[in-house]
Short mmCIF file of C-alpha atoms in Angstrom, two decimals:
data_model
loop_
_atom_site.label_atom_id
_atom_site.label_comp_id
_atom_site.label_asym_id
_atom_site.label_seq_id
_atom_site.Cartn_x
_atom_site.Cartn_y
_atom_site.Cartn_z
CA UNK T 1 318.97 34.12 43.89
CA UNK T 2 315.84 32.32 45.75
CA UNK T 3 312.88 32.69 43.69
CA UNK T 4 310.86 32.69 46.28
CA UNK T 5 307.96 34.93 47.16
CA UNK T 6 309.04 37.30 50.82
CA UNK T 7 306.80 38.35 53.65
CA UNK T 8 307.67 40.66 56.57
CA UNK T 9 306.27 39.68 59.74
CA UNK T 10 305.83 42.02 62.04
CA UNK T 11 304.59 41.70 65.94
CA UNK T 12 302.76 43.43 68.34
CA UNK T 13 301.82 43.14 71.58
CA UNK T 14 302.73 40.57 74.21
CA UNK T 15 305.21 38.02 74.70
CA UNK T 16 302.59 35.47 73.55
CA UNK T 17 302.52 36.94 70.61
CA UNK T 18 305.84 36.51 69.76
CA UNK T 19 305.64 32.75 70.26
CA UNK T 20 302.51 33.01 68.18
CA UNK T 21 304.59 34.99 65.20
CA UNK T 22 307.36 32.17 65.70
CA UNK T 23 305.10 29.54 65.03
CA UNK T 24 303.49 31.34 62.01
CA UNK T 25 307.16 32.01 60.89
CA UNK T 26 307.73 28.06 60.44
CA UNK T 27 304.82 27.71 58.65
CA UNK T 28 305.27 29.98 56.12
CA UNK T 29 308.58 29.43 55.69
CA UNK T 30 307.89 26.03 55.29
CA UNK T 31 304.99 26.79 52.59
CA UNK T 32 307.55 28.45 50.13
CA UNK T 33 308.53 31.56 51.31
CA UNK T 34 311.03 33.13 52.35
CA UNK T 35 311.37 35.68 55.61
CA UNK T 36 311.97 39.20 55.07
CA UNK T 37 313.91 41.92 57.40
CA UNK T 38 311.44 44.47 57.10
CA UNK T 39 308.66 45.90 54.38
CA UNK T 40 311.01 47.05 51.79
CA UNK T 41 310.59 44.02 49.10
CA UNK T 42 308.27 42.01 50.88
CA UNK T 43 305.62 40.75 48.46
CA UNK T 44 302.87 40.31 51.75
CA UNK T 45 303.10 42.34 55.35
CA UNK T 46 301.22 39.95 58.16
CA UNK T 47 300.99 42.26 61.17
CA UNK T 48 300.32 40.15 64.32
CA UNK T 49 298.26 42.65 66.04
CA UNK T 50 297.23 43.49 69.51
CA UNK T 51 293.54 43.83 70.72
CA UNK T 52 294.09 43.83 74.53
CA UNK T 53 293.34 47.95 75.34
CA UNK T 54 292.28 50.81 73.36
CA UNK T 55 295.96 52.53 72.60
CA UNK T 56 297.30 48.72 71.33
CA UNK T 57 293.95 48.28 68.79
CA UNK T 58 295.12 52.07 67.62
CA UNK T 59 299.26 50.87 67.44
CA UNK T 60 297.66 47.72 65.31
CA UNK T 61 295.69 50.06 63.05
CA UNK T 62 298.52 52.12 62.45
CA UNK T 63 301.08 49.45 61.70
CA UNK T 64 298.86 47.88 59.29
CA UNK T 65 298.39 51.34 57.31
CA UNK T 66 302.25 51.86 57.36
CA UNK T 67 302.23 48.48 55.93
CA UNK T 68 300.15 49.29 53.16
CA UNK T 69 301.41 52.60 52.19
CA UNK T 70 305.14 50.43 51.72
CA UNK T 71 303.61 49.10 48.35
CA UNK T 72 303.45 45.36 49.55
CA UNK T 73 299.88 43.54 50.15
CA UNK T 74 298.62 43.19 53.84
CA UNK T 75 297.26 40.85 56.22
CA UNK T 76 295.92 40.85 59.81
CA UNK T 77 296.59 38.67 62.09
CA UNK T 78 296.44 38.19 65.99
CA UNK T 79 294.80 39.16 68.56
CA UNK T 80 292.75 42.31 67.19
CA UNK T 81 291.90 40.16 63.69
CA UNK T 82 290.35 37.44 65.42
CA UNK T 83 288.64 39.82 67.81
CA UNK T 84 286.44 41.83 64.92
CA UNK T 85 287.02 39.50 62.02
CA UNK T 86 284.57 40.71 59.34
CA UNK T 87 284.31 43.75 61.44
CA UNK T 88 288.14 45.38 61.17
CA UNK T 89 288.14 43.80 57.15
CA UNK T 90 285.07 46.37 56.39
CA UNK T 91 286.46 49.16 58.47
CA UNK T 92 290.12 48.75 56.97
CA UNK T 93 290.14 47.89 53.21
CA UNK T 94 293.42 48.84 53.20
CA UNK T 95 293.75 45.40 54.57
CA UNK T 96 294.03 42.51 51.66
CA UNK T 97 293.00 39.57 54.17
CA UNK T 98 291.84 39.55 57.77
CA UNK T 99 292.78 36.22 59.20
CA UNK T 100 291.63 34.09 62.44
CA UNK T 101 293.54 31.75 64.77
CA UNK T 102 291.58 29.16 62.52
CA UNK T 103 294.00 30.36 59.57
CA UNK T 104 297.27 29.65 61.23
CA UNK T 105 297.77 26.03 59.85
CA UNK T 106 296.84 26.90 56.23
CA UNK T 107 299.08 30.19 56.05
CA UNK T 108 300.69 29.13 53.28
CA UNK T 109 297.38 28.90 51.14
CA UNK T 110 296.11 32.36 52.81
CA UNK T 111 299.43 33.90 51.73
CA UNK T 112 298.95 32.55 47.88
CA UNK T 113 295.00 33.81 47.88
CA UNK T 114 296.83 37.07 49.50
CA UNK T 115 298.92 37.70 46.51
CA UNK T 116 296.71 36.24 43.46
CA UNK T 117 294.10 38.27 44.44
CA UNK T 118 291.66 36.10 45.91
CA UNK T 119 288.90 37.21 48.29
CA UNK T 120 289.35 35.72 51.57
CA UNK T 121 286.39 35.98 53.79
CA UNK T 122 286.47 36.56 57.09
CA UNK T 123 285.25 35.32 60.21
CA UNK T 124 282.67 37.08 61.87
CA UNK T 125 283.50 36.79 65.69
CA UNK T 126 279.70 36.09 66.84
CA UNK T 127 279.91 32.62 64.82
CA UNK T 128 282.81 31.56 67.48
CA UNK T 129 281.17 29.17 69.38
CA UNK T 130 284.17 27.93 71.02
CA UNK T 131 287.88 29.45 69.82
CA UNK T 132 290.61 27.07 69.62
CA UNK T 133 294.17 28.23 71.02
CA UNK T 134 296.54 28.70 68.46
CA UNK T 135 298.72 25.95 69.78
CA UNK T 136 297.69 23.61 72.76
CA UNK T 137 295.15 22.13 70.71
CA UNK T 138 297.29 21.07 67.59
CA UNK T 139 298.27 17.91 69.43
CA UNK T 140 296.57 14.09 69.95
CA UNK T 141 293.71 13.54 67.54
CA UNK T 142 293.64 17.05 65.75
CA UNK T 143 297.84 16.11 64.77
CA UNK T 144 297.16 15.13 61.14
CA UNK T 145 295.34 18.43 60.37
CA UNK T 146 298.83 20.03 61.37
CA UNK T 147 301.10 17.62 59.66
CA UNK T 148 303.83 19.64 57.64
CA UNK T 149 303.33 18.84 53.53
CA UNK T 150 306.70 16.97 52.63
CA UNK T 151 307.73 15.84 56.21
CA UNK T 152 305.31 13.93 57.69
CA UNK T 153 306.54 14.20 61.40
CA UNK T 154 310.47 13.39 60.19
CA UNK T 155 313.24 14.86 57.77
CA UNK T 156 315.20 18.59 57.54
CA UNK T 157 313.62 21.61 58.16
CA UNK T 158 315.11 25.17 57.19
CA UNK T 159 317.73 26.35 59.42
CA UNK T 160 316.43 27.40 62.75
CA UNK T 161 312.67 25.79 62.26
CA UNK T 162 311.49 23.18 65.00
CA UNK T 163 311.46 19.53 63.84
CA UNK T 164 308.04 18.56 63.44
CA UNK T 165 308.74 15.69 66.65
CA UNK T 166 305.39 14.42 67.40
CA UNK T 167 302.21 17.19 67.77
CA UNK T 168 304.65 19.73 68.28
CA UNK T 169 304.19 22.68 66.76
CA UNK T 170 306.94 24.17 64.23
CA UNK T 171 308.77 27.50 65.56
CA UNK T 172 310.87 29.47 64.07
CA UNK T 173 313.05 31.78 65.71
CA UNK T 174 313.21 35.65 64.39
CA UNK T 175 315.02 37.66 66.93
CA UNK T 176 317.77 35.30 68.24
CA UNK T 177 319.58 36.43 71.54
CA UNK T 178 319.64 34.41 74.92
CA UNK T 179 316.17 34.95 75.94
CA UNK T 180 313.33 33.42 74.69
CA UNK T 181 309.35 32.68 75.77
CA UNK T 182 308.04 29.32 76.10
CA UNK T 183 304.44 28.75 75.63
CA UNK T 184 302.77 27.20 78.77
CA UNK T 185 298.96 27.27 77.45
CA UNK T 186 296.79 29.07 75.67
CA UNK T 187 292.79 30.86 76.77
CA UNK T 188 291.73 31.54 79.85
CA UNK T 189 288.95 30.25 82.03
CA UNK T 190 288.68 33.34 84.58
CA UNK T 191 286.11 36.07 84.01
CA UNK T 192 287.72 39.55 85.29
CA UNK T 193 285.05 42.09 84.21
CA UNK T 194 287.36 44.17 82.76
CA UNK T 195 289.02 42.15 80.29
CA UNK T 196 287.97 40.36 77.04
CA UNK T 197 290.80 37.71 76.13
CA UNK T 198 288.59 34.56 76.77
CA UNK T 199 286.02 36.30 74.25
CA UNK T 200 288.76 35.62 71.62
CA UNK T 201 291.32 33.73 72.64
CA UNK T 202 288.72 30.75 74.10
CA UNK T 203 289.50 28.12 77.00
CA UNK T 204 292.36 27.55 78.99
CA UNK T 205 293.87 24.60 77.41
CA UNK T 206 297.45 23.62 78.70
CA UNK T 207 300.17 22.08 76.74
CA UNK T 208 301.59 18.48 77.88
CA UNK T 209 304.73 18.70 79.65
CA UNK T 210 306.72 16.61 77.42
CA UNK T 211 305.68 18.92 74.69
CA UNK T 212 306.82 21.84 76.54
CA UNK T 213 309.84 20.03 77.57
CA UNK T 214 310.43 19.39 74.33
CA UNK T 215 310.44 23.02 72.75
CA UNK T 216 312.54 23.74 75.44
CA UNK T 217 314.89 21.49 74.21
CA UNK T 218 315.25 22.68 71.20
CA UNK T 219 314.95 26.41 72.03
CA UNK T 220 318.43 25.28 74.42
CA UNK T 221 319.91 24.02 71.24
CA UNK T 222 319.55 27.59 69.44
CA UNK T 223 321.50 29.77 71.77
CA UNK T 224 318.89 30.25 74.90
CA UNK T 225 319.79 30.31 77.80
CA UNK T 226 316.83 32.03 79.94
CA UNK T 227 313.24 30.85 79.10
CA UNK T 228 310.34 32.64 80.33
CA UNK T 229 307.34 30.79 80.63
CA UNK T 230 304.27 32.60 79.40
CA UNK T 231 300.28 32.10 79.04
CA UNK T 232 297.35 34.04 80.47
CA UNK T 233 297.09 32.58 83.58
CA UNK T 234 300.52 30.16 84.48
CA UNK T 235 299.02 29.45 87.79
CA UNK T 236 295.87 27.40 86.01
CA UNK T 237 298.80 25.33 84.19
CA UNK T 238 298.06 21.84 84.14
CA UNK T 239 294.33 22.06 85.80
CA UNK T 240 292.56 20.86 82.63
CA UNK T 241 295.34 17.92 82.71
CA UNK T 242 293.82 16.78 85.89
CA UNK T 243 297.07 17.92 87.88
CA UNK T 244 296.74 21.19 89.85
CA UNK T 245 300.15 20.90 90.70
CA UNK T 246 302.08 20.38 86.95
CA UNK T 247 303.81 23.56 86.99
CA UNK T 248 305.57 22.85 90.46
CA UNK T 249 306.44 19.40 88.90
CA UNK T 250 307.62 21.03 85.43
CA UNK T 251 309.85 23.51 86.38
CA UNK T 252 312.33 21.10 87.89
CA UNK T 253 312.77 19.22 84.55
CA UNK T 254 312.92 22.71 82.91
CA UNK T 255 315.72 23.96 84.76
CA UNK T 256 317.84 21.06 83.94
CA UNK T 257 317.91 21.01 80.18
CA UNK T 258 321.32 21.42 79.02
CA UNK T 259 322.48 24.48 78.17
CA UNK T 260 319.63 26.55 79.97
CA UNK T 261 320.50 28.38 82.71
CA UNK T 262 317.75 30.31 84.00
CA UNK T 263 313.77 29.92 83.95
CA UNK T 264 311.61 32.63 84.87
CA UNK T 265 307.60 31.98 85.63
CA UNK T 266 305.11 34.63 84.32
CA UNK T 267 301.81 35.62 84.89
CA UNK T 268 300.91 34.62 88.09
CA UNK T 269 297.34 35.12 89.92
CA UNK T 270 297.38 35.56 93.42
CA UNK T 271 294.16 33.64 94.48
CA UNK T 272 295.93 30.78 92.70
CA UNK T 273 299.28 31.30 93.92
CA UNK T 274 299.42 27.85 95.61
CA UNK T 275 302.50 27.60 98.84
CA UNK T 276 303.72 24.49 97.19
CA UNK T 277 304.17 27.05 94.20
CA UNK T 278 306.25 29.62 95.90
CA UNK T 279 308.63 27.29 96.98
CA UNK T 280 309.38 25.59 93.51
CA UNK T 281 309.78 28.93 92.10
CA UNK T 282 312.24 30.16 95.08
CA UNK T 283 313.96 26.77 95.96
CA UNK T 284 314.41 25.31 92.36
CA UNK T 285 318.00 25.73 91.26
CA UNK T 286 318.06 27.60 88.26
CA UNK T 287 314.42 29.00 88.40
CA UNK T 288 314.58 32.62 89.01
CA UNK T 289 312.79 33.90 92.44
CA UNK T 290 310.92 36.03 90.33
CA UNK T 291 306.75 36.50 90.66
CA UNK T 292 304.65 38.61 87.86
CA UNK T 293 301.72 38.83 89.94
CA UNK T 294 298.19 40.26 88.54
CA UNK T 295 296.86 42.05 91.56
CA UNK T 296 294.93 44.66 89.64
CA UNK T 297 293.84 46.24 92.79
CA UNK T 298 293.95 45.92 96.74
CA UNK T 299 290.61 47.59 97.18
CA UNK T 300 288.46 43.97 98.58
CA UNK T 301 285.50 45.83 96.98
CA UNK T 302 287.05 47.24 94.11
CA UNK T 303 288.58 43.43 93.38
CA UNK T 304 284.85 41.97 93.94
CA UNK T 305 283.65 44.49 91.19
CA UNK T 306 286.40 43.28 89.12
CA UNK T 307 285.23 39.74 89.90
CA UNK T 308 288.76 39.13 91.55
CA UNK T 309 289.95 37.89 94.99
CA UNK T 310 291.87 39.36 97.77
CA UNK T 311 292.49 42.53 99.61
CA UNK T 312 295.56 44.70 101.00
CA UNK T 313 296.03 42.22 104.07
CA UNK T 314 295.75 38.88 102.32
CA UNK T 315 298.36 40.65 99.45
CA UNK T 316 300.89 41.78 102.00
CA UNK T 317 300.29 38.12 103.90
CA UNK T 318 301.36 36.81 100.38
CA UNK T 319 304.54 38.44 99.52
CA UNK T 320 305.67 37.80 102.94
CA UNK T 321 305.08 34.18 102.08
CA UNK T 322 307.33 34.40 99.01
CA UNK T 323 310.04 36.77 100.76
CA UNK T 324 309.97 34.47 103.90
CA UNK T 325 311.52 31.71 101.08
CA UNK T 326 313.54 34.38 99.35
CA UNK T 327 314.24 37.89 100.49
CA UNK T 328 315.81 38.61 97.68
CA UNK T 329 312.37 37.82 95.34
CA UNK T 330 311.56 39.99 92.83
CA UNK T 331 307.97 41.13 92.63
CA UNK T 332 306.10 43.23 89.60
CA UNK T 333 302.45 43.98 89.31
CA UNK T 334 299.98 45.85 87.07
CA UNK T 335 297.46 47.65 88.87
CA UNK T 336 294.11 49.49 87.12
CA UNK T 337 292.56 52.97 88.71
CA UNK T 338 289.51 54.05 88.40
CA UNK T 339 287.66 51.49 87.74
CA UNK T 340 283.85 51.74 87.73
CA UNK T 341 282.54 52.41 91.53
CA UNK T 342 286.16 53.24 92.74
CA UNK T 343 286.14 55.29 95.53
CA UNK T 344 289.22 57.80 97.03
CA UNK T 345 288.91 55.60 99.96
CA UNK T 346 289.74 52.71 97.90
CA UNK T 347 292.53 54.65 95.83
CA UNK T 348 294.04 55.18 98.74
CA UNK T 349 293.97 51.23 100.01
CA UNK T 350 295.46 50.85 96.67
CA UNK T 351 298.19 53.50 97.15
CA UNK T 352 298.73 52.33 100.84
CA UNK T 353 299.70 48.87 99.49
CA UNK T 354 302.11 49.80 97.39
CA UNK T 355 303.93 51.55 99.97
CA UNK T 356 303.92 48.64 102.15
CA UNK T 357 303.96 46.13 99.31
CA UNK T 358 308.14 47.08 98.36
CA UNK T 359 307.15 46.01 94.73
CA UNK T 360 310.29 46.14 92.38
CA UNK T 361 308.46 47.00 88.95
CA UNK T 362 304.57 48.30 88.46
CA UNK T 363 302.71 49.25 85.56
CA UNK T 364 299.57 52.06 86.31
CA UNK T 365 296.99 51.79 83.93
CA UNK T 366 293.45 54.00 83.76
CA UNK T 367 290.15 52.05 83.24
CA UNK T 368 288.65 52.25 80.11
CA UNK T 369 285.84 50.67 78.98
CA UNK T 370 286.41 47.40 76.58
CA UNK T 371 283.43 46.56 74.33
CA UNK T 372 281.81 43.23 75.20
CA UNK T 373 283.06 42.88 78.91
CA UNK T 374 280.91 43.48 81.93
CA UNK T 375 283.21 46.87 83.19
CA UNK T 376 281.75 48.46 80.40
CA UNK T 377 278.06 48.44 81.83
CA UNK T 378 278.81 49.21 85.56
CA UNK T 379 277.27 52.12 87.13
CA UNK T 380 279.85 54.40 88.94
CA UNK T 381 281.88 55.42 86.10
CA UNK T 382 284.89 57.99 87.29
CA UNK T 383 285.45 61.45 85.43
CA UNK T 384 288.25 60.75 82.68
CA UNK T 385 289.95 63.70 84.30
CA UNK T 386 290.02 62.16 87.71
CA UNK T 387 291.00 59.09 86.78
CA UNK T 388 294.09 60.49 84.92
CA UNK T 389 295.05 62.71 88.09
CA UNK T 390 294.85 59.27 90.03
CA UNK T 391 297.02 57.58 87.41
CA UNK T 392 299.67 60.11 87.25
CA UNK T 393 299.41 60.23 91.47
CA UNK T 394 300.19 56.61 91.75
CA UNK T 395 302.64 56.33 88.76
CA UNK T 396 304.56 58.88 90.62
CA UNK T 397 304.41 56.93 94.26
CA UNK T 398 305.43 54.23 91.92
CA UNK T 399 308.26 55.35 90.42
CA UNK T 400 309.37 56.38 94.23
CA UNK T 401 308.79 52.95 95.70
CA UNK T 402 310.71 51.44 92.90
CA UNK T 403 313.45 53.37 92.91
CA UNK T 404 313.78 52.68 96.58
CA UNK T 405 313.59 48.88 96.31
CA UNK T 406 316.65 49.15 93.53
CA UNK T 407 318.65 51.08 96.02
CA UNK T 408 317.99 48.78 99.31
CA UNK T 409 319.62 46.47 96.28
CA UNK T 410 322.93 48.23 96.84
CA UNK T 411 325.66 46.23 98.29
CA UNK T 412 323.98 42.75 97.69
CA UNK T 413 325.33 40.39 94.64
CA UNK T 414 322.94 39.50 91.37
CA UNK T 415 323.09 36.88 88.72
CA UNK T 416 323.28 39.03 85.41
CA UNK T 417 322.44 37.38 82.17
CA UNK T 418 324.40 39.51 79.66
CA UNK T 419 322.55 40.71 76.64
CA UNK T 420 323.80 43.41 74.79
CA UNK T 421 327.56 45.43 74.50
CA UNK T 422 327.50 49.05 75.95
CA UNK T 423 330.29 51.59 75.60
CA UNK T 424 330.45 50.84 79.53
CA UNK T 425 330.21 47.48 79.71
CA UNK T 426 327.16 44.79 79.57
CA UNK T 427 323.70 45.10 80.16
CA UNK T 428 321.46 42.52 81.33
CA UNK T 429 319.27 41.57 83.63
CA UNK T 430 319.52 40.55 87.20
CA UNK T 431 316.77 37.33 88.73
CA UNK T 432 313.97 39.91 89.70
CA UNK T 433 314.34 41.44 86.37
CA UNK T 434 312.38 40.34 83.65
CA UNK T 435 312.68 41.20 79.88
CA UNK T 436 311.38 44.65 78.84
CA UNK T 437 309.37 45.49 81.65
CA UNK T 438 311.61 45.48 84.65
CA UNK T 439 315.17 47.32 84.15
CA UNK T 440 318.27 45.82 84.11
CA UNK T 441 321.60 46.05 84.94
CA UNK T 442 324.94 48.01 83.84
CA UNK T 443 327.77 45.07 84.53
CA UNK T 444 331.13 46.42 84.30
CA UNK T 445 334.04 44.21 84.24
CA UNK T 446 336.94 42.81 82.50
CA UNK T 447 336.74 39.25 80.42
CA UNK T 448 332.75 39.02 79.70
CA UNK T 449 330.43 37.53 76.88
CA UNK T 450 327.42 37.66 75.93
CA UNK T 451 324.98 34.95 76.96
CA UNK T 452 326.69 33.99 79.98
CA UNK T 453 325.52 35.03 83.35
CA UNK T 454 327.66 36.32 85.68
CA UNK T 455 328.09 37.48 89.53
CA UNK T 456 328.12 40.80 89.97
CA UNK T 457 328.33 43.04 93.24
CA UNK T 458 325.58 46.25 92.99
CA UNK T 459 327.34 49.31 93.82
CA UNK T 460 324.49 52.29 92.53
CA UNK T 461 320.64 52.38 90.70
CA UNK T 462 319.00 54.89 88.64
CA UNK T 463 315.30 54.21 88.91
CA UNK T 464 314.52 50.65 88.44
CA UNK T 465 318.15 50.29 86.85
CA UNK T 466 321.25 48.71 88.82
CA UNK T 467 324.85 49.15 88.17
CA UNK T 468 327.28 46.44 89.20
CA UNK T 469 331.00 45.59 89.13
CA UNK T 470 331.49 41.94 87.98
CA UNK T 471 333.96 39.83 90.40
CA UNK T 472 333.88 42.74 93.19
CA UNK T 473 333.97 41.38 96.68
#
């Protein structure tokens, strides 16, 4: 029996966070402990939290007090721990250790302090000059304060860690399956109004091609076959390499590492959504014709408030560049209502769009103000209750729209990556589908796997969801 001390890691949050809890995995692993399922004889909990909106800082809080009421000690991580720092430690003391990105490469040492009983002070968020990505950064110069005790850049690694080849980071996968996320960069230079990731997540700093390349590699060699690039802006990728155009060049090399069949681009801004762009992502052979874009709004002075670009005309101009390469694109977006100042006249631009827009997936969320951004003091607030009525208005033109676009889907054939065994067959997900957030697809069929992606023929939808038939004609 390993002697071993356990800790459970558990993640909220984004798919950047689960790279992030991946990384922190092969760390601690590598610092002598051992990974545990769940709570339940864990010796330390690190919750990876989520400080993004109001209701994910609650699901952190509450994770982190389920975590201490299972017996075990507990630490915060992520998002919402380097956002407050000293702040959440003195509001939560059911918390044994609040930890900062700064942490991440001496885990191990946090983890023994954690358990002995040591006092670990915390940061205290208005000392952060400058915050330093969790993994970008641990590269060039800065690569010996990252070197792995006992392997020095060479040698085994557990089962399932990343060899420590070069400034790459160590990874370790927890969830396993044919999909993974792949790190593009880390930060963010743009200053949306509403939001306050760059206040704790820093600059945009990209990671070198090679490097990505690399991970990629190795993430092929573990079983995945889809990766989906990820970062807060994937449109800025490469910009602070002196090469505006990086992601257009990396996405080629990306598609053809063995064993991956599928790569799927994420977080797109539309003011940065370059042509050259659109037709790497639609004309690359194994890049899904997929775009994640952020249009928040399509209100031009609603966007200027939100210190974004565009309107409803230069939107609509856009997808018909992207459709004009691929008719068969996939399109999501995330779109905010009442923000400060927003009128009915601009709700309705907004709801207007959408119906001309044929979006496959959206997400409606209502503004709410976010300590330290510049929403938070605008004038022009709107009356909770009207902003829920326009939330629950546009969810339900939405959910209309989307269901629409999944039947017009009828009758056309889809790539399905096959995920997971149903009583009925497979589901998976089709090229405009991405994980989680976007449906999927019921494959039925004789002679499938999982992990392989097949042709399928649509022949009915439910909402956002397809069902297809596998080899029909």
């Amino acid at each position: 029996m390993s002697t071993r001390r356990k800790v459970s890691l558990i993640t909220l949050g984004c798919a950047r966070n689960e790279v992030d809890s991946e990384e922190l995995a092969a760390r601690i692993e590598d610092s002598g402990w051992d990974l545990a399922d769940g709570a339940d004889g864990a010796d330390v909990v690190v919750v990876n939290t989520c400080g993004f909106i109001e209701a994910a800082k609650k699901d952190s809080i509450d994770t982190l007090l389920a975590a201490h009421d299972s017996g075990a000690k507990v630490v915060a991580a992520g998002c919402m721990a380097e956002r407050y720092g000293k702040e959440l430690a003195d509001a939560l003391p059911e918390a044994d250790a609040v930890i900062g990105f700064d942490d991440y490469a001496g885990i191990g040492e946090r983890l023994d302090d954690v358990l002995a009983g040591r006092a670990h002070t915390p940061h205290s968020p208005r000392d952060r000059r400058t915050l330093l990505p969790i993994s970008p950064v641990e590269r060039g110069s800065s690569a010996s304060a990252v070197a792995i005790p006992g392997h020095g850049g060479s040698g085994d690694l557990p089962d399932g860690v990343a060899p420590a080849s070069g400034p790459r980071v160590l990874r370790r996968r927890l969830g396993g399956g044919p999909v993974a996320p792949l790190k593009l960069a880390s930060g963010c230079d743009r200053r949306c109004t509403f939001c306050a990731i760059p206040a704790f997540r820093g600059a945009y700093v990209s990671r070198p091609p090679e490097e990505v390349l690399e991970e990629a590699r190795w993430l092929a060699g573990h079983g995945v076959r889809e990766l989906v690039l990820v970062s807060e802006n994937s449109t800025s990728y490469g910009k602070d390499l002196g090469d505006l155009r990086a992601l257009e060049k990396l996405l080629p090399g990306l598609a053809a590492v063995d064993g991956v069949e599928r790569v799927r681009v994420s977080y797109l801004q539309p003011a940065e959504t370059r042509p050259g762009l659109i037709e790497a992502i639609c004309a690359t052979p194994g890049v899904a014709p997929y775009f994640d874009m952020s249009f928040q709004h399509a209100s031009g002075p609603v966007l200027r408030s939100m210190r974004r670009f565009g309107d409803r005309a230069r939107f609509l101009e856009l997808l018909d560049q992207i459709r004009a390469h691929a008719p068969e694109a996939g399109v999501r977006s995330n779109f905010i209502v009442g923000f400060p100042g927003e009128t009915e006249d601009d709700f309705e631009e907004l709801a207007e769009f959408l119906s001309a827009a044929r979006l496959d997936a959206v997400g409606v969320f209502g503004y709410s103000d976010e300590e330290g951004t510049e929403a938070a003091k605008l004038d022009g607030k709107v009356d909770p209750d009207e902003v829920a009525r326009r939330v629950e208005e546009l969810t339900g033109l939405a959910d209309e729209l989307t269901a629409q676009r999944a039947e017009d889907r009828i009758g056309t054939e889809v790539r399905v990556l096959l995920e997971e065994k149903t009583d009925d067959g497979f589901e998976g997900r089709a090229a405009h589908q991405a994980p989680e957030v976007d449906g999927t697809v019921l494959v039925r069929g004789a002679g499938l796997a999982l992990g392989e992606i097949v042709a399928a023929r649509v022949v009915g939808s439910d909402g956002v969801d397809l069902i297809a038939d596998a080899g029909a004609p």
